[in-house]
mmCIF file of C-alpha atoms in Angstrom:
data_model
loop_
_atom_site.group_PDB
_atom_site.id
_atom_site.type_symbol
_atom_site.label_atom_id
_atom_site.label_comp_id
_atom_site.label_asym_id
_atom_site.label_seq_id
_atom_site.Cartn_x
_atom_site.Cartn_y
_atom_site.Cartn_z
ATOM 1 C CA UNK F 1380 -2.459 10.802 -10.984
ATOM 2 C CA UNK F 1381 0.229 8.924 -9.064
ATOM 3 C CA UNK F 1382 3.813 10.058 -9.630
ATOM 4 C CA UNK F 1383 7.169 8.382 -9.149
ATOM 5 C CA UNK F 1384 9.968 9.744 -6.972
ATOM 6 C CA UNK F 1385 11.426 11.297 -10.135
ATOM 7 C CA UNK F 1386 8.154 13.132 -10.801
ATOM 8 C CA UNK F 1387 7.063 10.913 -13.715
ATOM 9 C CA UNK F 1388 3.276 10.768 -13.954
ATOM 10 C CA UNK F 1389 1.609 7.400 -14.361
ATOM 11 C CA UNK F 1390 -1.701 6.569 -16.010
ATOM 12 C CA UNK F 1391 -3.838 5.422 -13.122
ATOM 13 C CA UNK F 1392 -5.502 6.429 -9.909
ATOM 14 C CA UNK F 1393 -4.814 6.726 -6.211
ATOM 15 C CA UNK F 1394 -7.886 6.409 -3.987
ATOM 16 C CA UNK F 1395 -7.826 7.061 -0.255
ATOM 17 C CA UNK F 1396 -10.373 6.245 2.425
ATOM 18 C CA UNK F 1397 -9.599 7.913 5.744
ATOM 19 C CA UNK F 1398 -11.210 6.990 9.061
ATOM 20 C CA UNK F 1399 -11.173 9.872 11.538
ATOM 21 C CA UNK F 1400 -12.403 10.244 15.113
ATOM 22 C CA UNK F 1401 -14.828 12.914 16.361
ATOM 23 C CA UNK F 1402 -11.937 15.365 16.793
ATOM 24 C CA UNK F 1403 -10.796 14.855 13.189
ATOM 25 C CA UNK F 1404 -7.706 12.817 14.125
ATOM 26 C CA UNK F 1405 -6.737 10.126 11.631
ATOM 27 C CA UNK F 1406 -7.387 6.587 12.848
ATOM 28 C CA UNK F 1407 -6.642 4.616 9.675
ATOM 29 C CA UNK F 1408 -6.041 5.082 5.946
ATOM 30 C CA UNK F 1409 -6.950 2.594 3.244
ATOM 31 C CA UNK F 1410 -5.203 3.322 -0.054
ATOM 32 C CA UNK F 1411 -5.814 1.722 -3.458
ATOM 33 C CA UNK F 1412 -3.354 2.527 -6.231
ATOM 34 C CA UNK F 1413 -4.191 1.379 -9.763
ATOM 35 C CA UNK F 1414 -1.532 1.871 -12.443
ATOM 36 C CA UNK F 1415 -2.121 1.037 -16.108
ATOM 37 C CA UNK F 1416 0.447 -1.281 -17.661
ATOM 38 C CA UNK F 1417 1.900 0.386 -20.731
ATOM 39 C CA UNK F 1418 1.857 -1.635 -23.923
ATOM 40 C CA UNK F 1419 5.094 -3.586 -24.185
ATOM 41 C CA UNK F 1420 5.875 -3.387 -20.455
ATOM 42 C CA UNK F 1421 6.193 -6.646 -18.549
ATOM 43 C CA UNK F 1422 6.214 -5.720 -14.867
ATOM 44 C CA UNK F 1423 7.045 -8.329 -12.242
ATOM 45 C CA UNK F 1424 5.603 -8.613 -8.763
ATOM 46 C CA UNK F 1425 9.057 -8.230 -7.272
ATOM 47 C CA UNK F 1426 9.887 -5.059 -9.195
ATOM 48 C CA UNK F 1427 6.499 -3.459 -8.579
ATOM 49 C CA UNK F 1428 6.502 -4.307 -4.867
ATOM 50 C CA UNK F 1429 10.033 -2.922 -4.502
ATOM 51 C CA UNK F 1430 9.133 0.228 -6.447
ATOM 52 C CA UNK F 1431 6.039 0.931 -4.345
ATOM 53 C CA UNK F 1432 7.928 0.216 -1.105
ATOM 54 C CA UNK F 1433 10.719 2.600 -2.165
ATOM 55 C CA UNK F 1434 8.182 5.306 -3.028
ATOM 56 C CA UNK F 1435 6.561 4.819 0.387
ATOM 57 C CA UNK F 1436 9.937 4.989 2.175
ATOM 58 C CA UNK F 1437 10.830 8.199 0.340
ATOM 59 C CA UNK F 1438 7.496 9.799 1.265
ATOM 60 C CA UNK F 1439 8.061 8.965 4.938
ATOM 61 C CA UNK F 1440 11.658 10.205 4.771
ATOM 62 C CA UNK F 1441 10.375 13.547 3.431
ATOM 63 C CA UNK F 1442 8.352 13.786 6.663
ATOM 64 C CA UNK F 1443 11.322 12.939 8.892
ATOM 65 C CA UNK F 1444 10.342 9.299 9.411
ATOM 66 C CA UNK F 1445 11.945 5.970 8.579
ATOM 67 C CA UNK F 1446 10.324 2.669 7.724
ATOM 68 C CA UNK F 1447 11.399 -0.880 8.294
ATOM 69 C CA UNK F 1448 9.648 -3.588 6.272
ATOM 70 C CA UNK F 1449 9.519 -7.341 6.517
ATOM 71 C CA UNK F 1450 10.477 -9.386 3.480
ATOM 72 C CA UNK F 1451 7.535 -9.611 1.044
ATOM 73 C CA UNK F 1452 5.439 -12.775 1.405
ATOM 74 C CA UNK F 1453 3.238 -14.547 -1.130
ATOM 75 C CA UNK F 1454 -0.434 -13.554 -0.987
ATOM 76 C CA UNK F 1455 -3.406 -13.064 -3.293
ATOM 77 C CA UNK F 1456 -5.354 -9.968 -4.256
ATOM 78 C CA UNK F 1457 -8.505 -10.163 -6.347
ATOM 79 C CA UNK F 1458 -7.698 -13.766 -7.232
ATOM 80 C CA UNK F 1459 -4.264 -12.875 -8.602
ATOM 81 C CA UNK F 1460 -0.905 -13.815 -7.091
ATOM 82 C CA UNK F 1461 0.389 -10.949 -4.965
ATOM 83 C CA UNK F 1462 3.206 -9.914 -2.651
ATOM 84 C CA UNK F 1463 2.426 -8.644 0.838
ATOM 85 C CA UNK F 1464 4.666 -6.856 3.299
ATOM 86 C CA UNK F 1465 4.274 -5.276 6.723
ATOM 87 C CA UNK F 1466 6.150 -2.136 7.619
ATOM 88 C CA UNK F 1467 6.781 -0.212 10.798
ATOM 89 C CA UNK F 1468 7.197 3.558 10.496
ATOM 90 C CA UNK F 1469 9.364 5.285 13.087
ATOM 91 C CA UNK F 1470 9.792 8.899 14.101
ATOM 92 C CA UNK F 1471 12.484 9.704 16.642
ATOM 93 C CA UNK F 1472 12.883 5.938 17.205
ATOM 94 C CA UNK F 1473 9.227 5.604 18.248
ATOM 95 C CA UNK F 1474 6.808 3.328 16.381
ATOM 96 C CA UNK F 1475 4.224 5.800 15.025
ATOM 97 C CA UNK F 1476 2.569 3.845 12.187
ATOM 98 C CA UNK F 1477 2.038 0.297 11.009
ATOM 99 C CA UNK F 1478 1.414 -0.446 7.347
ATOM 100 C CA UNK F 1479 0.352 -3.493 5.354
ATOM 101 C CA UNK F 1480 0.942 -3.328 1.590
ATOM 102 C CA UNK F 1481 -0.321 -5.881 -0.952
ATOM 103 C CA UNK F 1482 0.670 -5.622 -4.635
ATOM 104 C CA UNK F 1483 -0.641 -7.603 -7.603
ATOM 105 C CA UNK F 1484 -0.461 -7.490 -11.367
ATOM 106 C CA UNK F 1485 -3.666 -8.004 -13.316
ATOM 107 C CA UNK F 1486 -4.061 -8.307 -17.064
ATOM 108 C CA UNK F 1487 -4.012 -4.525 -17.602
ATOM 109 C CA UNK F 1488 -3.036 -2.924 -14.287
ATOM 110 C CA UNK F 1489 -0.708 -3.062 -11.323
ATOM 111 C CA UNK F 1490 -2.732 -2.646 -8.142
ATOM 112 C CA UNK F 1491 -1.588 -1.956 -4.610
ATOM 113 C CA UNK F 1492 -3.790 -1.929 -1.530
ATOM 114 C CA UNK F 1493 -2.480 -0.653 1.785
ATOM 115 C CA UNK F 1494 -3.675 -0.093 5.321
ATOM 116 C CA UNK F 1495 -1.880 2.463 7.482
ATOM 117 C CA UNK F 1496 -2.741 3.147 11.119
ATOM 118 C CA UNK F 1497 -1.163 3.854 14.463
ATOM 119 C CA UNK F 1498 0.021 0.730 16.300
ATOM 120 C CA UNK F 1499 -2.922 1.116 18.721
ATOM 121 C CA UNK F 1500 -5.479 1.204 15.865
ATOM 122 C CA UNK F 1501 -3.929 -1.200 13.366
ATOM 123 C CA UNK F 1502 -5.453 -4.408 14.790
ATOM 124 C CA UNK F 1503 -8.847 -2.691 15.086
ATOM 125 C CA UNK F 1504 -9.012 -1.911 11.355
ATOM 126 C CA UNK F 1505 -7.129 -4.920 9.968
ATOM 127 C CA UNK F 1506 -10.325 -7.070 9.658
ATOM 128 C CA UNK F 1507 -11.974 -4.318 7.560
ATOM 129 C CA UNK F 1508 -8.845 -4.162 5.414
ATOM 130 C CA UNK F 1509 -8.882 -7.934 4.891
ATOM 131 C CA UNK F 1510 -12.571 -7.807 3.926
ATOM 132 C CA UNK F 1511 -11.784 -5.085 1.388
ATOM 133 C CA UNK F 1512 -8.845 -7.094 0.085
ATOM 134 C CA UNK F 1513 -11.031 -10.170 -0.324
ATOM 135 C CA UNK F 1514 -13.760 -8.218 -2.154
ATOM 136 C CA UNK F 1515 -11.550 -6.575 -4.801
ATOM 137 C CA UNK F 1516 -11.987 -7.598 -8.416
ATOM 138 C CA UNK F 1517 -8.814 -7.128 -10.454
ATOM 139 C CA UNK F 1518 -8.859 -6.720 -14.240
#
């Protein structure tokens, strides 16, 4: 179950696909978060995108890294309006990771899809990420 920065558990799932090389080193991570919308809640794309970005920033900060993200842009995910943002993750002022995050709100769930990879690998795996994004069916 996904949890918030405050430790609150959410009803949903967090699925990871990790591409590794022959030595077991991570090349790219594809992450799909699906959170159920509680009855009576009316989440907005802006609030959900900000919340997920803040959770991501906090997770990187716990590992001694910082992230800098572009302003969210309009996109689509599974045929639903979405917000997309690119982030650069730094450690000791060096660019160590690139991340693309897309968030949408379906009829019953909030869904976020992200690709994270080193700067050298990001462009290699971005087409696979876009194909996955285009194939998702949202509730």
